[in-house]
Coordinates of C-alpha atoms in Angstrom, one line a residue:
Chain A
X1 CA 0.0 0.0 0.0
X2 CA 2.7 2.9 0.7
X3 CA 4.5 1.4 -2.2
X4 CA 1.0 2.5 -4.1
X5 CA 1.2 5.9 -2.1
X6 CA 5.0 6.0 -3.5
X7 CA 4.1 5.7 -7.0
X8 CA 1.3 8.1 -6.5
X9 CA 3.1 10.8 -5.8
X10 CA 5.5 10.8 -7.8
X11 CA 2.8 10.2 -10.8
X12 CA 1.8 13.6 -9.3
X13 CA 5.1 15.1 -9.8
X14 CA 5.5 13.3 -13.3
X15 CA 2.1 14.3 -14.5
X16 CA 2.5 18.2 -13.2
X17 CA 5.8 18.0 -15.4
X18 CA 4.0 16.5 -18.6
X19 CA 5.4 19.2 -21.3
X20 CA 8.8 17.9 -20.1
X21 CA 7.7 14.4 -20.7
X22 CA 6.3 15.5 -24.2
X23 CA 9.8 17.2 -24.9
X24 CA 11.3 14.1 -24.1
X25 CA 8.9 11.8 -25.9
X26 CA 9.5 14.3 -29.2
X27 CA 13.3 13.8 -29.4
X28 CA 12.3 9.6 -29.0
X29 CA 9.7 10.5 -32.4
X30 CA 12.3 12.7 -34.3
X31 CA 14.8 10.0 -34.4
X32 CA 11.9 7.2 -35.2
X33 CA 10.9 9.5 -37.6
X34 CA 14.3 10.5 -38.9
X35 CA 15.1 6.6 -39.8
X36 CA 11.6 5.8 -41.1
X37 CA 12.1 8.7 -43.3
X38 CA 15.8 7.1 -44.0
X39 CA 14.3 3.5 -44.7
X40 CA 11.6 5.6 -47.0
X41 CA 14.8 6.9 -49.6
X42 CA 16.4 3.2 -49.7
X43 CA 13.2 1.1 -50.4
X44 CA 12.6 3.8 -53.7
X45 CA 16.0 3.6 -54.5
X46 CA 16.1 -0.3 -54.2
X47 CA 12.7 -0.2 -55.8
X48 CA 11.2 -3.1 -53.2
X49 CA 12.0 -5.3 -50.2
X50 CA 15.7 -5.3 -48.4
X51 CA 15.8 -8.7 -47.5
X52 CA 12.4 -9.8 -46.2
X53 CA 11.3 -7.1 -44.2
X54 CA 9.1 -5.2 -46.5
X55 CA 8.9 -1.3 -46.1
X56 CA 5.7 -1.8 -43.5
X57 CA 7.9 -4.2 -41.2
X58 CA 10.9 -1.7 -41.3
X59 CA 8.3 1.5 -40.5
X60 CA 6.5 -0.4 -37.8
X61 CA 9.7 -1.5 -36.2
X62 CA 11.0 2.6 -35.7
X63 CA 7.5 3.3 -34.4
X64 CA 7.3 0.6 -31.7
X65 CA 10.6 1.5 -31.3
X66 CA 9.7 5.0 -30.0
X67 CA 7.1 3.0 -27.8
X68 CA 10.5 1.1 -26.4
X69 CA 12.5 4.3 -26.1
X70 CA 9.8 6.4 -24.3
X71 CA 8.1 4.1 -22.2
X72 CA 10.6 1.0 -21.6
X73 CA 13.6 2.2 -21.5
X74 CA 14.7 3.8 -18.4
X75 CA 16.9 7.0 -18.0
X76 CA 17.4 7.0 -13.9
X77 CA 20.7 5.7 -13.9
X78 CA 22.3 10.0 -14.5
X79 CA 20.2 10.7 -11.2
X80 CA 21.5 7.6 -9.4
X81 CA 24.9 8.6 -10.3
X82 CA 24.9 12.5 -9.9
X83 CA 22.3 13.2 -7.5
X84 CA 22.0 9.9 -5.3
X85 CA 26.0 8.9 -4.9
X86 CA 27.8 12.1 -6.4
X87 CA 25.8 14.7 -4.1
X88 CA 25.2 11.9 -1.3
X89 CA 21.7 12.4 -1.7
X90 CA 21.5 8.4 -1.1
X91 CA 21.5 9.2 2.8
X92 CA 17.9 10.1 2.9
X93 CA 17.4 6.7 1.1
X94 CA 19.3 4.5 3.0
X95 CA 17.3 6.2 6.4
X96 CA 14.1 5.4 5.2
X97 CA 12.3 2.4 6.0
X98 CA 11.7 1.6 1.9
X99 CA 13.8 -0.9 -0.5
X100 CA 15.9 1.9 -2.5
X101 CA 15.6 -0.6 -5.4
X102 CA 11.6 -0.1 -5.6
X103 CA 11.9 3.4 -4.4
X104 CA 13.7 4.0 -7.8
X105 CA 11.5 1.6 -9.4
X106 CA 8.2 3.9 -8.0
X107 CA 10.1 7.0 -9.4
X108 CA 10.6 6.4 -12.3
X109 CA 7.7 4.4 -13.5
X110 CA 5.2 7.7 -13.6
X111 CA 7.5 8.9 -16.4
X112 CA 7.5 5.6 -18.4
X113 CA 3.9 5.4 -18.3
X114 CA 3.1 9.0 -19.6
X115 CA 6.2 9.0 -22.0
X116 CA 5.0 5.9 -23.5
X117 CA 1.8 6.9 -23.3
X118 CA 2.4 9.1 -25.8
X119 CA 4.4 6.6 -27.6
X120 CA 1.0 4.8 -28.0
X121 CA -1.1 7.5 -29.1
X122 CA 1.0 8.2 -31.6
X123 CA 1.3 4.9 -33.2
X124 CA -2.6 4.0 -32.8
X125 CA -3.0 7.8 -35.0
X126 CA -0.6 6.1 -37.6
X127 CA -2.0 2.9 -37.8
X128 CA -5.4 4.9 -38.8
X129 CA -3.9 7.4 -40.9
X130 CA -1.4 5.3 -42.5
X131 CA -2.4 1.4 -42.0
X132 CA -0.1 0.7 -44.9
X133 CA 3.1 1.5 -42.8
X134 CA 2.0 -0.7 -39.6
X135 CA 2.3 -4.3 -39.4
X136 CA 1.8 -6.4 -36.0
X137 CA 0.7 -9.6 -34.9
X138 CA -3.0 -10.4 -35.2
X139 CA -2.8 -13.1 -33.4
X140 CA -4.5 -12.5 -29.8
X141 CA -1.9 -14.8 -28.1
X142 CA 1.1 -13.7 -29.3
X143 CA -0.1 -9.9 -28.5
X144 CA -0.9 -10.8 -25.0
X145 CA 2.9 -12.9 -24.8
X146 CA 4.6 -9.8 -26.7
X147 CA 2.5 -7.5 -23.6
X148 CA 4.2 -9.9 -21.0
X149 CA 8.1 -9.7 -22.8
X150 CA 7.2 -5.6 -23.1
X151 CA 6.9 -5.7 -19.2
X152 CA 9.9 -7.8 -18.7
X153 CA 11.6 -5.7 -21.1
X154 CA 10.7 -2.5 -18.9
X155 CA 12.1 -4.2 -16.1
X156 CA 15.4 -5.6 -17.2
X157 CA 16.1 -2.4 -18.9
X158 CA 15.4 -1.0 -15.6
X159 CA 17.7 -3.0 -13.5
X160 CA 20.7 -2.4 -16.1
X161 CA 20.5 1.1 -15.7
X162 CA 20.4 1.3 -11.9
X163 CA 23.6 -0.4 -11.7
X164 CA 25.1 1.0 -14.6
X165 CA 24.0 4.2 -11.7
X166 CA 25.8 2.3 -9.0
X167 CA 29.0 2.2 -11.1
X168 CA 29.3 6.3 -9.5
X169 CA 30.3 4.1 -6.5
X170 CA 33.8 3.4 -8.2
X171 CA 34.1 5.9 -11.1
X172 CA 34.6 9.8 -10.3
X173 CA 32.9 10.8 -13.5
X174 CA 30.2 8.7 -14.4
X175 CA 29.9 9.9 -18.0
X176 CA 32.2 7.8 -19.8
X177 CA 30.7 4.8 -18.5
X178 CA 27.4 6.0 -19.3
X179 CA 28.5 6.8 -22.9
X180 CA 30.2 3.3 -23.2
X181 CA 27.0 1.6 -22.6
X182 CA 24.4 4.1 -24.1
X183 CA 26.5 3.2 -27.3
X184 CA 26.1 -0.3 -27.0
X185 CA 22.9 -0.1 -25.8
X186 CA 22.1 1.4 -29.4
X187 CA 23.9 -1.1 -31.9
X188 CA 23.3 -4.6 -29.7
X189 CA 19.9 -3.4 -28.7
X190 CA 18.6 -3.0 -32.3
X191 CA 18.2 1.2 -31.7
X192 CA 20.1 2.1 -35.4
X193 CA 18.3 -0.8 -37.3
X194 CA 17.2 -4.1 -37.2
X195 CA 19.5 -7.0 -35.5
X196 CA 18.7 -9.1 -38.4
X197 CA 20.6 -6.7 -41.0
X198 CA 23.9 -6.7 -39.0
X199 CA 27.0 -8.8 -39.4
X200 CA 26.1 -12.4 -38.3
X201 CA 29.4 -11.9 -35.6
X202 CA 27.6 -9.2 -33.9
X203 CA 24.0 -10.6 -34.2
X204 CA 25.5 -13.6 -32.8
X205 CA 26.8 -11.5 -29.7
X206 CA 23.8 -9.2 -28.9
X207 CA 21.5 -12.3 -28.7
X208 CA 24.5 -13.6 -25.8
X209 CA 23.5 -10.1 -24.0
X210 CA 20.4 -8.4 -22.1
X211 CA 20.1 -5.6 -24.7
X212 CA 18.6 -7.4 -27.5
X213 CA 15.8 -8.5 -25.1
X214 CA 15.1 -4.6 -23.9
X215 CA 14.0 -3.5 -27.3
X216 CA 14.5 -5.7 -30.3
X217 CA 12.9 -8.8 -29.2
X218 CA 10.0 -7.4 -27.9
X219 CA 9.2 -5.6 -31.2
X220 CA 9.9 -8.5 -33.0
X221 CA 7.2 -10.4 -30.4
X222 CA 4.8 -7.8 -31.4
X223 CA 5.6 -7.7 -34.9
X224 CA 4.5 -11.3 -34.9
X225 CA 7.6 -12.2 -36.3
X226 CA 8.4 -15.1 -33.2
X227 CA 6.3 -18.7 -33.2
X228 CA 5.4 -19.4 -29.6
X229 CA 8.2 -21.2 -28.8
X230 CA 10.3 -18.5 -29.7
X231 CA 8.2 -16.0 -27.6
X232 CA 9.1 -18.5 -24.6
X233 CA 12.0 -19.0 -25.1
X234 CA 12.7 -14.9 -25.3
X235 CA 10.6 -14.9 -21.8
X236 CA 13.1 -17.4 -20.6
X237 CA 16.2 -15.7 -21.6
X238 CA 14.6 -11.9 -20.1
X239 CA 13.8 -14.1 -16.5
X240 CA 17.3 -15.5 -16.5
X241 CA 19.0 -11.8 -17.6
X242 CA 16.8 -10.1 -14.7
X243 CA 17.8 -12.6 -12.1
X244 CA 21.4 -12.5 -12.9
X245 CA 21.5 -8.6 -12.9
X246 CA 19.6 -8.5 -9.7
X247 CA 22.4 -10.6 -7.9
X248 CA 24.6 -8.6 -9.2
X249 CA 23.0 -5.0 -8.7
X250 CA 22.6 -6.6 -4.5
X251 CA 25.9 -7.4 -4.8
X252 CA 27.0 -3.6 -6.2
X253 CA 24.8 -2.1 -3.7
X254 CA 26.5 -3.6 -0.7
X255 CA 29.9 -2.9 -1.6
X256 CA 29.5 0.6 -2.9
X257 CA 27.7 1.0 0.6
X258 CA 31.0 0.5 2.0
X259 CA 33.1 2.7 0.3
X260 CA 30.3 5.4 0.3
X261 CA 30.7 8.4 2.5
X262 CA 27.1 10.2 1.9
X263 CA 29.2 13.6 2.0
X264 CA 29.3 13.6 -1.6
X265 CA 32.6 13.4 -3.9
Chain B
X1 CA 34.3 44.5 -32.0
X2 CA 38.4 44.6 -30.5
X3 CA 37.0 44.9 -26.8
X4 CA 34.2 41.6 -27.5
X5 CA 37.4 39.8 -29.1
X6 CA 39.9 40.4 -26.5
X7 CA 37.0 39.7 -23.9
X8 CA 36.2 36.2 -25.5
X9 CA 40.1 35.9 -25.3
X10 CA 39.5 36.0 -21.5
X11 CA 37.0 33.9 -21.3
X12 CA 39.3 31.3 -22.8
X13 CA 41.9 31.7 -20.8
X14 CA 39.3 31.4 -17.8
X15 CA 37.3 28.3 -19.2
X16 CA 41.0 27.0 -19.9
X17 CA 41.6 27.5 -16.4
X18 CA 38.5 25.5 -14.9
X19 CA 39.0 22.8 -17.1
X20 CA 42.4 22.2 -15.7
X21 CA 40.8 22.0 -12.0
X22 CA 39.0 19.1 -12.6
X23 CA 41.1 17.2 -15.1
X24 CA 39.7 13.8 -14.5
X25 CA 36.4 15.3 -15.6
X26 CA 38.2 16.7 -18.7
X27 CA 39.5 13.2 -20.2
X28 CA 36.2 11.5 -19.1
X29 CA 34.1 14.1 -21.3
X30 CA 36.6 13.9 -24.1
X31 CA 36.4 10.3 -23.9
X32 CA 32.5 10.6 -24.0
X33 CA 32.5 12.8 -26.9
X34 CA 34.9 11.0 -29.0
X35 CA 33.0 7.7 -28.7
X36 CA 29.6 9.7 -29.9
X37 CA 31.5 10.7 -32.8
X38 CA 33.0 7.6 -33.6
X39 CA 29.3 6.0 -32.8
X40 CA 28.2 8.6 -35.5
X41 CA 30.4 7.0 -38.4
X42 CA 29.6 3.6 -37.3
X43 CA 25.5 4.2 -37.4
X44 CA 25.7 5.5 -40.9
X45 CA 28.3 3.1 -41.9
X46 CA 25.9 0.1 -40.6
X47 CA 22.8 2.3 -42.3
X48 CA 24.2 2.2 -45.6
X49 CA 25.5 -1.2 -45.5
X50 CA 22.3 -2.6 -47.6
X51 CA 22.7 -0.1 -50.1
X52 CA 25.4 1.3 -52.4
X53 CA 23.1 4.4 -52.9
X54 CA 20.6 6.3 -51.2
X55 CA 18.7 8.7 -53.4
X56 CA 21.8 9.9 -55.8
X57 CA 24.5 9.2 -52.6
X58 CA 26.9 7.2 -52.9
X59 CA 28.0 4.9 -49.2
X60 CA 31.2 7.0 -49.6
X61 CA 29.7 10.3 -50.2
X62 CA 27.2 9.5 -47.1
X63 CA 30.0 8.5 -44.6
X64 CA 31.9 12.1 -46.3
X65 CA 28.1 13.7 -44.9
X66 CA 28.7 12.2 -41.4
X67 CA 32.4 12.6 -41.1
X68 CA 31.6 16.6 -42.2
X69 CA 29.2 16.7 -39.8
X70 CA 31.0 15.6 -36.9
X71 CA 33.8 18.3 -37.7
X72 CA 31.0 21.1 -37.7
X73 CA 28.9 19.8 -35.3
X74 CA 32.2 19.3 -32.8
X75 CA 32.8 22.8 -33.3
X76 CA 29.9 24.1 -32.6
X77 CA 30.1 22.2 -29.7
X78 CA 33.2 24.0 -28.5
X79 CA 32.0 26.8 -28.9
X80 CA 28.2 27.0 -28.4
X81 CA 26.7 23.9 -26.6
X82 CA 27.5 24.5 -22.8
X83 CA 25.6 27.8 -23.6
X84 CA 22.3 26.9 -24.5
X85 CA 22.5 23.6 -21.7
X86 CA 22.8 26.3 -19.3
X87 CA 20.7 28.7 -21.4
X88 CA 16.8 27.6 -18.9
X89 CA 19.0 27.3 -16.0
X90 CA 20.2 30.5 -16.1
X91 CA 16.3 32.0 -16.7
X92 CA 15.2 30.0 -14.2
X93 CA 17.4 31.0 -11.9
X94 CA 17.7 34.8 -12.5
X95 CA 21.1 34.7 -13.0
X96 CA 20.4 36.3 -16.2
X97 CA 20.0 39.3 -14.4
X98 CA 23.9 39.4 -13.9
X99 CA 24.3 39.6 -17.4
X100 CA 21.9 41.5 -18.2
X101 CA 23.7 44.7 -15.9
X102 CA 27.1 44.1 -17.1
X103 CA 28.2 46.7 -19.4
X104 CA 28.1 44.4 -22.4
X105 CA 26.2 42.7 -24.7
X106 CA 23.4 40.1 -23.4
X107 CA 23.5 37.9 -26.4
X108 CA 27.0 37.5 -26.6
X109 CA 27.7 36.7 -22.6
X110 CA 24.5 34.0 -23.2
X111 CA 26.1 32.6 -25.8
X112 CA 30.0 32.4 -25.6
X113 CA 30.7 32.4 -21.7
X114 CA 31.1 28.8 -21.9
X115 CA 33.7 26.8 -23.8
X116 CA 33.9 23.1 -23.9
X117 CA 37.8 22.3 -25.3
X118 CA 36.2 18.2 -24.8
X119 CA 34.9 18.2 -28.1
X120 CA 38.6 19.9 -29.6
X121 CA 39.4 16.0 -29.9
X122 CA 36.7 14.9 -31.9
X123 CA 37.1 17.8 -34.3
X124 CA 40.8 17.0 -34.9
X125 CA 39.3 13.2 -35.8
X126 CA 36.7 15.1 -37.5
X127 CA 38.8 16.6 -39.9
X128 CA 40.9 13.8 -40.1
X129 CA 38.3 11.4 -41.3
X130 CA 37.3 14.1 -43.9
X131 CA 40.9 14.0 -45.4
X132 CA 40.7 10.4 -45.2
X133 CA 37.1 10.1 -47.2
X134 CA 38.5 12.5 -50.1
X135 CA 41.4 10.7 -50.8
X136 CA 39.0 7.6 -50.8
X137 CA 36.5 9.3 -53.3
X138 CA 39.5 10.3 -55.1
X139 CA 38.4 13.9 -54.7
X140 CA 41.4 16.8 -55.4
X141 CA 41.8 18.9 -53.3
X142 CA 43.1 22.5 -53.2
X143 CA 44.1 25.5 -50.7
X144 CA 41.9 27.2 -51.8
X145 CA 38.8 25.1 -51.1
X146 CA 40.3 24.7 -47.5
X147 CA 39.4 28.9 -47.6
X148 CA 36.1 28.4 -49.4
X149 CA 35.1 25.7 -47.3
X150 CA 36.2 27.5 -43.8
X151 CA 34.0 30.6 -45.3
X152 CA 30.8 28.1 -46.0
X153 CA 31.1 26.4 -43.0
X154 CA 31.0 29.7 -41.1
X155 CA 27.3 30.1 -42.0
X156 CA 27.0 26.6 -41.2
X157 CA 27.6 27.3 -37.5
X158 CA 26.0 30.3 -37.8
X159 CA 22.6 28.5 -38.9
X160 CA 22.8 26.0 -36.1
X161 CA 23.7 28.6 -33.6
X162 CA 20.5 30.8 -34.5
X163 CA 18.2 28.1 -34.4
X164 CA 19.2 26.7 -31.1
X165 CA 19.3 30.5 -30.1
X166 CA 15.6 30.8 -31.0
X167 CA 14.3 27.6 -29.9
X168 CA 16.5 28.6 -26.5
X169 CA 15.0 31.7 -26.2
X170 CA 11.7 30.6 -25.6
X171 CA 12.5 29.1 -22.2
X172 CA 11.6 32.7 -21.4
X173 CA 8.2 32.1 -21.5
X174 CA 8.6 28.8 -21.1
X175 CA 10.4 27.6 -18.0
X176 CA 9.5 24.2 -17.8
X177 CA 10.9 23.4 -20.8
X178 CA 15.1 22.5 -19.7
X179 CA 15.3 19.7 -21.6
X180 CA 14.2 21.8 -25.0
X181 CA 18.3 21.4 -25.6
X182 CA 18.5 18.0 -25.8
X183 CA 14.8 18.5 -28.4
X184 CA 17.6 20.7 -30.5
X185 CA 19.9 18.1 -30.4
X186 CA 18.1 15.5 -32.2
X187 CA 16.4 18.0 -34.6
X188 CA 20.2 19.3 -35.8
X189 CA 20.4 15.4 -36.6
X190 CA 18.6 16.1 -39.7
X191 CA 21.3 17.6 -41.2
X192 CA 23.5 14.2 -41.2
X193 CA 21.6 12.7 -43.8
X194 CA 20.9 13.6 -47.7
X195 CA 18.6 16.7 -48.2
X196 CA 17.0 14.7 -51.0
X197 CA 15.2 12.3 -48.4
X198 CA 13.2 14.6 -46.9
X199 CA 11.9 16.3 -50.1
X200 CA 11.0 12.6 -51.0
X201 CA 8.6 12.4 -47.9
X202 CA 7.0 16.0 -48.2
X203 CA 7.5 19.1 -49.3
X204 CA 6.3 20.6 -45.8
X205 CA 8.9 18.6 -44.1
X206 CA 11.2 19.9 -47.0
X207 CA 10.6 23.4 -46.5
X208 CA 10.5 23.6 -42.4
X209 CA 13.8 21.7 -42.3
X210 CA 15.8 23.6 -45.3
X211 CA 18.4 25.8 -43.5
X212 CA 19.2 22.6 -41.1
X213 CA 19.4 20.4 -44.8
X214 CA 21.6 23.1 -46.6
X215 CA 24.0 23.4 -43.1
X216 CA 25.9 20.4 -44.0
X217 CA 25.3 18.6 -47.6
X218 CA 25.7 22.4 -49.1
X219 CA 30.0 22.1 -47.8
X220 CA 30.1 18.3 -48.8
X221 CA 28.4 18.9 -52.1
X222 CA 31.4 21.9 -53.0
X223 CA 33.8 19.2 -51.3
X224 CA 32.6 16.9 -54.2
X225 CA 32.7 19.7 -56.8
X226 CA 29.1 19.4 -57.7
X227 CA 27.2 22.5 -59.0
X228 CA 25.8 23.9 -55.7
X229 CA 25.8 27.9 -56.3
X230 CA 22.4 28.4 -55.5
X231 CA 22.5 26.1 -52.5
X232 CA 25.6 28.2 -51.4
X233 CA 23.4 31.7 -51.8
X234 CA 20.6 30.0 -50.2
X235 CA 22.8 28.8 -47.0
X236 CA 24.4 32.9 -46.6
X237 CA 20.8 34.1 -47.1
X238 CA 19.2 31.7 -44.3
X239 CA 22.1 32.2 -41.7
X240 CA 22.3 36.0 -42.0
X241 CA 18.2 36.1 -41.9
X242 CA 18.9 33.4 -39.0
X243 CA 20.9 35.6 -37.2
X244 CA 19.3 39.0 -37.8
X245 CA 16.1 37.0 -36.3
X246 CA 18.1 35.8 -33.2
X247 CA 18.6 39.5 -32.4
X248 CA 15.3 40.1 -32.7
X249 CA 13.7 38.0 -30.8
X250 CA 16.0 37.6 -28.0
X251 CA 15.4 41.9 -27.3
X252 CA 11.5 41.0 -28.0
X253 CA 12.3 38.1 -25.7
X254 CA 13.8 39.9 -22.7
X255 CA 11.3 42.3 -22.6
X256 CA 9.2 39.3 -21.0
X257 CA 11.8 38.4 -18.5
X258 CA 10.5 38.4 -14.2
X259 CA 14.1 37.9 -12.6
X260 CA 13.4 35.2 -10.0
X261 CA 15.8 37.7 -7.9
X262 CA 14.0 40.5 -7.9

């Protein structure tokens, strides 16, 4: 129940700060947008389908990718770093009788859900506008199962980044890190195209890591481009990624507490 | 136009000065914005690895476009970027109001106090990667396009720097809106990629997007030696309309400014 209280508030807070959100959102649509448009000037000068992903499959995948950036992806891990263990502003969490992992979690859900809130909006407009460039599973199963790997997807993407936060524990500036792994996170996690057009030695290696299943995997889920087993077997991977980081983000957490002085750096 | 220049001299020397405080900072930001630009090269490189042409550009003239780009966008960076980041917090704030009773221009203390020598690295690769592509597309090249080029790329700057400068300026009225930066920062993206695409989609998109389209391919295009004299008069004519405009509307703008001091 206070965890509902939590989340309440800060839905307050998120809502009250809704043009930021749409700012936010926009720059997630103008780089959809940007590589739709892209896509758009190689189909006409290829005069048909790359591969087999027609131009509908390629202009579906950017738009539920700006669904995945704005309302999946999470963007806490700057505030962990800077605010939390940088300014020591982690004392006031550590004294409070709350889990600081769902703490974060109740944060920074508000923002997913009215980012990718708009995220949705947008698409459904699309797909009445211009049915032509939207394809997705009709199939009432595989939507519900693609639903589920979205949620997982939320939440492994959310783990990653709080201890990608934690790293502030170790590192004195925490934007080289963060750049490391934003950069990753957009080639292995299918942000600049498609896994399936990259080399086979680097398909091959993002399927081996959690990004893949953040954002390409559950598009492709939704795209109805996975048979059921596939879609379990995605769900299976996502369950085994967000146990592993969890161990690991417990074991981060414990041993940055001991180095951390809460006076700031 | 001596006294602003021998001021911005000092505000060299005194950003040259912070940056040397906090020199782990320094490397970790020029580390940062290396990677981005190398990140840049490697998008379009895997973009265009379907394709040997994208409207009527070549995968070597496209990764020319990027490596261009990075060299203008790096230097606008340097010179420009902290600025505007800091542009809402410094409305927000009031601490506008400190520039706005020194005994110099308000425009020009809002937009060059800041200097960020981080990105000084990825413009040296910048350029670097620009030889590199021309002796690749087996393009000549003379001293005197090195002058030509310098003198395009000017209004280049100038055209990104006024539209970032207007979109900043509205933070004025509305204060919420910090994050409007990082909004600038995807829509300068536009100008990585072929003009030609966007006509494609619409001419509305087309039109609203031209200065940002001309900013970049315009230089690449004279790089390449194609016909672009138009383009070129186009590009002057935008940035010096751009830039009156800026002056404009920032004196409109102020006129709206509550200090949160006072």
């Amino acid at each position: 129940m206070r965890y509902w209280r939590i989340f309440l508030l800060h839905f307050q807070d998120a809502f009250y700060n809704k043009s930021r959100s749409l700012v936010w959102f926009l720059i997630s649509l103008g780089t959809g947008a940007i590589l739709i448009v892209y896509w758009f000037a190689i189909y006409k000068t290829q005069g048909g389908a790359l591969t087999n992903w027609s131009l509908s499959n390629v202009s579906s995948y950017y738009l539920l990718l700006i669904i995945v950036s704005s309302g999946i992806m999470a963007h806490h891990d700057e505030d962990i770093a800077r605010l939390d263990i940088q300014e020591g502003d982690l004392v006031r969490h550590l004294l409070r009788p709350f889990s600081y992992f769902w703490l974060l979690y109740f944060a920074e859900v508000p923002w997913r859900i009215i980012q990718g809130g708009f995220g949705v909006v947008v698409f459904i407009l699309i797909s009445f506008i211009f049915p032509s460039l939207i394809s997705v599973s009709h199939s009432l199963v595989i939507i519900l199962l693609s639903f589920f790997i979205f949620f997982l997807a939320s939440l492994l993407s959310f783990i990653f980044k709080t201890i990608l936060g934690l790293s502030a524990f170790w590192v004195t500036d925490f934007r080289g890190v963060q750049s490391v792994f934003e950069v990753t996170i957009l080639v292995l996690g299918g942000f600049v195209l498609p896994l399936e057009f990259l080399p086979q030695v680097i398909k091959e290696t993002s399927f081996m890591l959690p990004f893949s299943y953040m954002a390409y995997f559950p598009i492709m889920a939704i795209q109805g481009k996975l048979v059921l087993s596939q879609l379990m077997q995605v769900i299976g991977i996502q369950l085994l990624w967000i146990g592993i980081l969890l161990v690991l983000y417990k074991l981060m957490l414990r041993s940055g507490l001991k180095m951390f002085t809460g006076v700031g750096q | 136009m001596i006294r602003y220049l021998k001021i911005y001299y000092s505000l060299i020397k005194l950003n040259l000065a912070a940056l040397l405080i906090y020199r782990s900072n320094f490397f970790a930001s020029v580390f940062s914005n290396l990677l981005w630009g190398i990140f840049s090269i490697i998008t379009m490189a895997i973009l265009t690895s379907k394709t040997k042409y994208v409207m009527h550009w070549s995968r070597n003239e496209l990764l020319l476009l990027i490596g261009f780009h990075n060299v203008i966008w790096s230097f606008f960076q340097i010179v420009f970027v902290h600025n505007f980041y800091d542009f809402s917090r410094k409305i927000n704030k009031g601490t506008l109001d400190f520039y706005l009773l020194k005994p110099l221009d308000s425009q020009f203390l809002m937009s060059f106090s800041r200097i960020r020598f981080e990105s000084l690295l990825r413009f040296i690769m910048g350029v670097g990667y620009v030889m590199y592509m021309l002796h690749v597309l087996h393009v000549p090249f003379h001293v005197t396009q090195v002058f030509f080029l310098i003198f395009i790329g000017i209004f280049s700057v100038v055209i990104f720097y006024s539209i970032w400068f207007l979109f900043s300026t509205l933070t004025i009225w509305l204060t919420r809106l910090s994050n409007i930066s990082d909004m600038m920062n995807t829509l300068s993206g536009v100008s990585r990629y072929p003009p030609d695409i966007f006509w494609e989609v619409s001419l509305t998109v087309g039109v609203l997007l031209f200065p940002l389209l001309l900013a970049i391919a315009t230089p690449v295009q004279i790089l390449l030696q194609k016909n672009v004299t138009n383009n070129s008069i186009l590009l002057i004519l935008f940035s010096c309309l751009l830039l009156v405009g800026t002056r404009v509307f920032w004196k409109f703008a102020l006129r709206y400014y509550t200090s949160a001091n006072s």
